[in-house]
mmCIF file of C-alpha atoms and ligand atoms in Angstrom:
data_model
loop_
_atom_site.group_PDB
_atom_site.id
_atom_site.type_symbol
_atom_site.label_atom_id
_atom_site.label_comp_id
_atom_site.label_asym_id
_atom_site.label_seq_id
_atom_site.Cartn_x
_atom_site.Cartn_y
_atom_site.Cartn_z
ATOM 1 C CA UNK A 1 185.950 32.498 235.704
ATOM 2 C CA UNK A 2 186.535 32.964 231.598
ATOM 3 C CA UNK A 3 183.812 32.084 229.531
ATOM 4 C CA UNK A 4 184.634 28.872 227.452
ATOM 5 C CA UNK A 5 184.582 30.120 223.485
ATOM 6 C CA UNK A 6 181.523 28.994 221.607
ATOM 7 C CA UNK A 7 181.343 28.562 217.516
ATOM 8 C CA UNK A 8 179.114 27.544 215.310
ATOM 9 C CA UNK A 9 179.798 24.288 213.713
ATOM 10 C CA UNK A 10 179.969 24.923 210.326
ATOM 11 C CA UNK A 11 182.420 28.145 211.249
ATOM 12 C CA UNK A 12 184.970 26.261 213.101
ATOM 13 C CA UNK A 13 185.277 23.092 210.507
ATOM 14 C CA UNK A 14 185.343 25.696 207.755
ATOM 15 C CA UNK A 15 188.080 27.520 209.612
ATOM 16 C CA UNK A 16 190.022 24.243 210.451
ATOM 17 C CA UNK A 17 190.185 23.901 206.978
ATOM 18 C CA UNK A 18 187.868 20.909 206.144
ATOM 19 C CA UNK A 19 185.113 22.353 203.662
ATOM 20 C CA UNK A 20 182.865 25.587 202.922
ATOM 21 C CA UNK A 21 180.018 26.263 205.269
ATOM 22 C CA UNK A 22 177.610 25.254 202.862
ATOM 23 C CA UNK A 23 179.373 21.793 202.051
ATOM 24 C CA UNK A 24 179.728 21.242 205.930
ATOM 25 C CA UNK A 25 175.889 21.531 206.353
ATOM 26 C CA UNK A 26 175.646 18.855 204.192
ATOM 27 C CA UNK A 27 178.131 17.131 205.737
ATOM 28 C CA UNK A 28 176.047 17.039 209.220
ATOM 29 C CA UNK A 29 172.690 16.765 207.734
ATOM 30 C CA UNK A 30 173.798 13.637 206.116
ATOM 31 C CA UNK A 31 174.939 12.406 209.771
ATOM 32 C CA UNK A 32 178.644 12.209 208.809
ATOM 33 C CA UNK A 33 179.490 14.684 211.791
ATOM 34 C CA UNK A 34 178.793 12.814 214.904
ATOM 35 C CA UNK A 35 179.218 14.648 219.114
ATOM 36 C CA UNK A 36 179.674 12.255 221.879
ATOM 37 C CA UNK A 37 178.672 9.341 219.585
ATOM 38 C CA UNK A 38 175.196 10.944 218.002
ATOM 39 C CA UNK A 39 174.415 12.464 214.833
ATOM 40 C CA UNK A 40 174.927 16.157 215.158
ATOM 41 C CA UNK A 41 172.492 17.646 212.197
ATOM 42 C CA UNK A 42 172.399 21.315 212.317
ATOM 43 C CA UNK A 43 175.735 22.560 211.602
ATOM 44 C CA UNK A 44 174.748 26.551 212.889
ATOM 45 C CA UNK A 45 174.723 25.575 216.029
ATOM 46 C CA UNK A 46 177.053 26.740 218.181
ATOM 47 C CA UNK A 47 178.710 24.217 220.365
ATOM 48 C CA UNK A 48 181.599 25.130 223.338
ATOM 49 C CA UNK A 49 185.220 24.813 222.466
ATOM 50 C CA UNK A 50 186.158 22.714 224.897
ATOM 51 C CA UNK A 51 189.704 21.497 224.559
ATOM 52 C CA UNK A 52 187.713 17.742 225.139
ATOM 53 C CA UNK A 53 186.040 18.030 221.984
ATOM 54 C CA UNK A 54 189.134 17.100 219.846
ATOM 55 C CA UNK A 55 187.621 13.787 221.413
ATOM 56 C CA UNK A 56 184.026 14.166 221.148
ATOM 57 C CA UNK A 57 183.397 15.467 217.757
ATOM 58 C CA UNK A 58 184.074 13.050 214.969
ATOM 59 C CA UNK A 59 183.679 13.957 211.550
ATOM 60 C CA UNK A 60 183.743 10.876 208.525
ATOM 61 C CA UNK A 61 184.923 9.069 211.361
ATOM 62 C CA UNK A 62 187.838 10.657 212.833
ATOM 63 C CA UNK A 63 188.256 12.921 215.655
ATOM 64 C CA UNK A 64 188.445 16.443 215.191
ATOM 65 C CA UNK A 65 191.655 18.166 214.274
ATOM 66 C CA UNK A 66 193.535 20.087 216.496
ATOM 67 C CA UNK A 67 191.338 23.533 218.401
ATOM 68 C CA UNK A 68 193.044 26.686 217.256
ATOM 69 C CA UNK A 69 195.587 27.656 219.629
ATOM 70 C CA UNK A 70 198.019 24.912 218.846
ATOM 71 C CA UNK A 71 201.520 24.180 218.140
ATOM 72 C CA UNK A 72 203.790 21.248 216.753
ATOM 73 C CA UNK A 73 207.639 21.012 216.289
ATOM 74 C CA UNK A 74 208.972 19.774 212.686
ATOM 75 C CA UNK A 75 211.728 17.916 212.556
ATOM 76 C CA UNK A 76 212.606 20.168 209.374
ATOM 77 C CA UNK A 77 214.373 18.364 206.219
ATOM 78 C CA UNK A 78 217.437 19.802 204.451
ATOM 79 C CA UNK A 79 216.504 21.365 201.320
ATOM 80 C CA UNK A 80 213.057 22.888 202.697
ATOM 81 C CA UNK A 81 212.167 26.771 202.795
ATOM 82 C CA UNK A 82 210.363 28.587 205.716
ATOM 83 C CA UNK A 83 209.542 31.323 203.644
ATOM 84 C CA UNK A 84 207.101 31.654 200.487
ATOM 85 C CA UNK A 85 209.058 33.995 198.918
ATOM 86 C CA UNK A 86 212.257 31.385 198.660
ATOM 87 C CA UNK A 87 212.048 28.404 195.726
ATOM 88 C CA UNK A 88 211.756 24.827 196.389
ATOM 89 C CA UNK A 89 209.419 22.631 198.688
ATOM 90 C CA UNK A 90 208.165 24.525 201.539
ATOM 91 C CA UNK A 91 207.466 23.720 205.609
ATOM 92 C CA UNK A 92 204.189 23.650 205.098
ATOM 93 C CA UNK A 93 203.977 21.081 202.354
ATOM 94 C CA UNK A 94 205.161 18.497 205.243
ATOM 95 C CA UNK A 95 201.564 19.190 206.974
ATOM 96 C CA UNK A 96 198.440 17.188 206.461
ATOM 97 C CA UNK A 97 196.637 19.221 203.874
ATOM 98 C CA UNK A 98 193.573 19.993 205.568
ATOM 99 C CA UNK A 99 195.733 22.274 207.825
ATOM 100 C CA UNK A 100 197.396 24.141 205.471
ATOM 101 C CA UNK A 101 193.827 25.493 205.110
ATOM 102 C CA UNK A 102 193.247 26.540 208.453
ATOM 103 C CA UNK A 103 192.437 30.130 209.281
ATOM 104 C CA UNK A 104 194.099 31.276 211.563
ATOM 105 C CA UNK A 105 196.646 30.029 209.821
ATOM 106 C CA UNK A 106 199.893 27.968 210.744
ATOM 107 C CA UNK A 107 203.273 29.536 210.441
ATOM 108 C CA UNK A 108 206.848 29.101 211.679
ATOM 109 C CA UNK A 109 208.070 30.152 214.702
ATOM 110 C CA UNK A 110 211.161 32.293 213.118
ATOM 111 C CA UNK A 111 212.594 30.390 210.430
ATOM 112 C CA UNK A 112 215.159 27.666 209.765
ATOM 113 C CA UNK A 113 217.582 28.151 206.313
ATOM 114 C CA UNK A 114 217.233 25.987 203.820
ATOM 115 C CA UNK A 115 220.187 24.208 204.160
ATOM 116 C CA UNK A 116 219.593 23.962 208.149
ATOM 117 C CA UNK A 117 218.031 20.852 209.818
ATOM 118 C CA UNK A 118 216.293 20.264 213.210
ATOM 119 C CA UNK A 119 214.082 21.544 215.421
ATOM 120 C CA UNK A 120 211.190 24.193 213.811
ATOM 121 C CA UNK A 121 208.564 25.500 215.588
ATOM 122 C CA UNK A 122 205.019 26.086 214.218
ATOM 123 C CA UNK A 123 201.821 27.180 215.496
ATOM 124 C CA UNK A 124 198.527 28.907 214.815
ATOM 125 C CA UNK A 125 198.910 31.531 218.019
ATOM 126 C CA UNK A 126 200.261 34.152 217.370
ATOM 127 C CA UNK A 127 200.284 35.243 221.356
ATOM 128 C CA UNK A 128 202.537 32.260 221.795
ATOM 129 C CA UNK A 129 204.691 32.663 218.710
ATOM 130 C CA UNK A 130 205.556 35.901 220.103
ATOM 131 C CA UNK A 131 206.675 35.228 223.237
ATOM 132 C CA UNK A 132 208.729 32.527 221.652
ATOM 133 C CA UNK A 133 210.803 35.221 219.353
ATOM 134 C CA UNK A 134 210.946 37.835 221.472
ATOM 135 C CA UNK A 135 214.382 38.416 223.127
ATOM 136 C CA UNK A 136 212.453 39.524 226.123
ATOM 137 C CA UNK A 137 211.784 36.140 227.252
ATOM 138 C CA UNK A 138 215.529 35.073 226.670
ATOM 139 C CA UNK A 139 214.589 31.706 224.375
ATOM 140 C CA UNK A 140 218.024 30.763 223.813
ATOM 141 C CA UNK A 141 218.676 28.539 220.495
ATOM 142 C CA UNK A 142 221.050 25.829 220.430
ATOM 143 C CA UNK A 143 222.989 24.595 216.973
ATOM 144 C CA UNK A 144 225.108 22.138 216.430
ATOM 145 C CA UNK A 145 227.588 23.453 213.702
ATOM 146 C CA UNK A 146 230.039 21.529 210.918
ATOM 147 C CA UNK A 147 232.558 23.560 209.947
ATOM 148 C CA UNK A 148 234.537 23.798 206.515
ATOM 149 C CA UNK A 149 238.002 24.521 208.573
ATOM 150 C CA UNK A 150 239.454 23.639 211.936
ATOM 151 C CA UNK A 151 238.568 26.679 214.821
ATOM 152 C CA UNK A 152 241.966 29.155 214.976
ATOM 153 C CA UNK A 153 241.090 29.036 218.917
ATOM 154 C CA UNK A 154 239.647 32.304 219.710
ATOM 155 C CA UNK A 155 235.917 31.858 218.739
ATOM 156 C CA UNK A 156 235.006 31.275 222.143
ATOM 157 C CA UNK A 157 235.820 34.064 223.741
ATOM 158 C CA UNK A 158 234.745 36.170 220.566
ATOM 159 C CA UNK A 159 231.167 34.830 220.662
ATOM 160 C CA UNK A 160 231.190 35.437 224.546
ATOM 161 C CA UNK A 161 231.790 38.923 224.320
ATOM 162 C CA UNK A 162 228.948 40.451 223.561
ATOM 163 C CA UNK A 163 230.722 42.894 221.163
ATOM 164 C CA UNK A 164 230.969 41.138 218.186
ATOM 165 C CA UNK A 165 229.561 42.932 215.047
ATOM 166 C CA UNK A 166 228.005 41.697 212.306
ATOM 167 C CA UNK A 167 228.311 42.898 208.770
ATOM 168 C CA UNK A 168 226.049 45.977 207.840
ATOM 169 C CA UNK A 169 224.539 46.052 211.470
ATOM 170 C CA UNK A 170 224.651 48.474 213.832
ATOM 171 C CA UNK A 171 224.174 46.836 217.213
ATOM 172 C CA UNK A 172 226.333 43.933 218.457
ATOM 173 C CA UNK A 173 225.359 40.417 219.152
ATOM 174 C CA UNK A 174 224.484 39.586 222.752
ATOM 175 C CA UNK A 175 226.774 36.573 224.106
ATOM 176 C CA UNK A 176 226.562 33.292 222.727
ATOM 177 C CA UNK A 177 228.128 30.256 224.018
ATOM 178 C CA UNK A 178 230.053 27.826 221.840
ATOM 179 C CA UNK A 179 231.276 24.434 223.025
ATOM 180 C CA UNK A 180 233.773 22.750 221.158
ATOM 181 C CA UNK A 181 233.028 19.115 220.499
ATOM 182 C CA UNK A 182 236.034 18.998 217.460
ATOM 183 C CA UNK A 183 237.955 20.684 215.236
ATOM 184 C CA UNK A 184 235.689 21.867 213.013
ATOM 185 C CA UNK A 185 232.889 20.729 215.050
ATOM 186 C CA UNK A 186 230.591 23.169 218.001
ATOM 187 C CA UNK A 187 227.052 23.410 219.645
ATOM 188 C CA UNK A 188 227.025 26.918 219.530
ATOM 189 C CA UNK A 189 223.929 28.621 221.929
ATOM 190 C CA UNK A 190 222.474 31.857 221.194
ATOM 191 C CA UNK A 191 219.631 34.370 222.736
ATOM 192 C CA UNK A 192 218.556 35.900 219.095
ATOM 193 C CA UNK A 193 217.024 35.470 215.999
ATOM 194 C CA UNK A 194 219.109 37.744 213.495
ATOM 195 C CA UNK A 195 219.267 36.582 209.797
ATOM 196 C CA UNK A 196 221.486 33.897 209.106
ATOM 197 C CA UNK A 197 223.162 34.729 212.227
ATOM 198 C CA UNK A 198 225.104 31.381 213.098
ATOM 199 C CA UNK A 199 226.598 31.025 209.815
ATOM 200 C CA UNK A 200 227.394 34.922 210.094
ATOM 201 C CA UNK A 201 228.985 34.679 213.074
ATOM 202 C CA UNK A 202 231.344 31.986 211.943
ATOM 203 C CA UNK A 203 232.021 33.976 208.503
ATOM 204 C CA UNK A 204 233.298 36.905 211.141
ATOM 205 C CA UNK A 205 235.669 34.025 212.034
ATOM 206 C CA UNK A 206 237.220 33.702 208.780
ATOM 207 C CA UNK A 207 235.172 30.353 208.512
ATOM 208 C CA UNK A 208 232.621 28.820 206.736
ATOM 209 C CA UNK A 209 229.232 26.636 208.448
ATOM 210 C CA UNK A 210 229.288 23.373 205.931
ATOM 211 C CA UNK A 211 226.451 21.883 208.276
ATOM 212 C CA UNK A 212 223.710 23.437 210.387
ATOM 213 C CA UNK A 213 221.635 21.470 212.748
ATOM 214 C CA UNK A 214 219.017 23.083 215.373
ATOM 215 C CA UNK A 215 218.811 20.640 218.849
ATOM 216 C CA UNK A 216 216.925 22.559 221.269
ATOM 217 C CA UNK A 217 214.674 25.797 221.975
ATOM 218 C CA UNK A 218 215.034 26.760 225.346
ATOM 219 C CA UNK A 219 214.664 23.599 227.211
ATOM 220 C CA UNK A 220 212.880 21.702 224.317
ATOM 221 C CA UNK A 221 214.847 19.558 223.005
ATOM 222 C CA UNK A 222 214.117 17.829 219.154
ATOM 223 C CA UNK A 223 213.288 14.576 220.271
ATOM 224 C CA UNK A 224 215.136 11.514 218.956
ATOM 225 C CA UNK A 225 212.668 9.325 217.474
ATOM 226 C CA UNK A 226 211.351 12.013 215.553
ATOM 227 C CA UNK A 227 212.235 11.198 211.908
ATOM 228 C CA UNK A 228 213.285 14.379 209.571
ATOM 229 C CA UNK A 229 210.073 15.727 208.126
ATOM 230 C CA UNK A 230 208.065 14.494 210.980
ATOM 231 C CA UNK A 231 205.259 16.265 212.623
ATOM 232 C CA UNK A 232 204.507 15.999 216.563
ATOM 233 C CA UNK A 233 202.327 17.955 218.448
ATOM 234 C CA UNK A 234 203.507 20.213 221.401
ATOM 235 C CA UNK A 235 202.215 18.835 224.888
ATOM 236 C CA UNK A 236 201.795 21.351 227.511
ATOM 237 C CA UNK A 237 204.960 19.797 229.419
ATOM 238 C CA UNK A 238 207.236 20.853 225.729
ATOM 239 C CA UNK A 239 205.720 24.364 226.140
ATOM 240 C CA UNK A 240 206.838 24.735 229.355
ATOM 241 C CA UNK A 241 210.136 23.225 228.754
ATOM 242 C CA UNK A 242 210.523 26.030 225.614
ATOM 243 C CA UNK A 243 210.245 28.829 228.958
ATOM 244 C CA UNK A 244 211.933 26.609 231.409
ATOM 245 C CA UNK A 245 215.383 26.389 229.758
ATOM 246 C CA UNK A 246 217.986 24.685 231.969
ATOM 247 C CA UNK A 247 220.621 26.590 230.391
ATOM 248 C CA UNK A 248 221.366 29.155 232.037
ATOM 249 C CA UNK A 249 219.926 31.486 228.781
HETATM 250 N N1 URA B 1 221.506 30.727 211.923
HETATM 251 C C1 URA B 1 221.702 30.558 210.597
HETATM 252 O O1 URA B 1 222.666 31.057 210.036
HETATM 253 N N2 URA B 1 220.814 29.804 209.925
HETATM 254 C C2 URA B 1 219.746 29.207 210.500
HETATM 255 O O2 URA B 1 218.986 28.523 209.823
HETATM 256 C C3 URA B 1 219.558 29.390 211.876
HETATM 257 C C4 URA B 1 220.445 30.152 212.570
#
């Protein structure tokens, strides 16, 4: 049997981001941190890390944030950047601002463009984020794409290939699917995670990706009540559905 995790109080809610050690001692000595509905005083003491004490522990009156080991799906704006490095609002601005202080911290589960909507990953595991982006577990990405000019007719068979060559690379892309909805409209499914690839793929075309919209990651779909720049935590059943993908990827 593992050993459940222990931590000392005043660790963990520094680590999730809600004070320093010092001001968390404080924080318990003054009864404001309660466990199973009593005052919890001594913040060094270690308690377990139970995934029940999201529950149990309630600090200023609220239950605990998220354990490490988490992840949530963004339903991610137009006009924000994954990356620090990029101008404009950021991903992360859309959290609550306690966990944008959390160590480990939360990042993206590969990255969105700016000028891409939809489904974006994030989490604070970086075991999980791993097996997410790594083509060995086959985590196929679905897009629905707008297009500035009708298809010539051929992109189809040129995505299925497995041959087709992206500028300044050296190694082809694996096959992607593309279903044709319209004209100038696709869901186009792919297995990898190369830079800017849909909109790359369709420059190869001789076209140009006006609108970019992520649906689903592996069998996850972005649900449809989620409003753009909405937060929801992954449930265990969305993590499997990420490995379990129905289509055929
Ligand atoms: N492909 C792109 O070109 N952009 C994205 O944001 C995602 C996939």
């Amino acid at each position: 049997m593992t050993k459940t995790p222990t931590s000392r109080l005043d660790r963990l809610l520094a680590n999730l981001g809600y004070a320093s050690r010092r001001e968390i001692q404080l924080l318990a000595r003054n009864g404001r941190i309660r466990l199973d509905g009593a005052p919890f005083l001594q913040a060094d003491t270690r308690i377990a890390l139970t995934h029940d004490l999201e529950a149990r522990l309630v600090v200023d009156g609220e239950a605990l944030d998220p354990l490490p080991g988490f992840a949530l799906m963004l339903n991610k704006p137009l006009g924000v950047t994954c990356s620090r490095k990029e101008a404009g609002p950021l991903v992360y601005d859309l959290l609550p601002p306690r966990w944008r202080r959390r160590d480990p911290a939360i990042s993206t589960v590969g990255r969105l463009d700016k000028d891409t909507s939809g489904l974006l990953l994030m989490t604070d595991d970086g075991a999980l984020l791993h097996r997410i982006i790594s083509p060995k577990h086959h985590v196929a990405k679905r897009y629905r794409v707008g297009l500035a000019r009708p298809m010539t007719g051929g992109e189809a068979e040129l995505f299925a290939a497995g041959t087709l060559m992206l500028e300044g690379e050296d190694k082809p892309l694996a096959p992607a699917e593309l279903e044709i909805v319209g004209p100038q409209e696709a869901i186009l499914q792919v297995h990898e995670g190369r830079y800017h690839q849909v909109r790359r793929m369709f420059a190869a075309t001789g076209n140009h990706v006006e609108t970019l919209h992520r649906q689903h990651i592996g069998g996850l779909a972005l649900p449809a009540d989620l409003a753009p720049g909405a937060i929801r935590r992954l449930t265990d059943a969305d993590l499997a559905a990420i490995f379990a993908d129905g289509s055929g990827g």
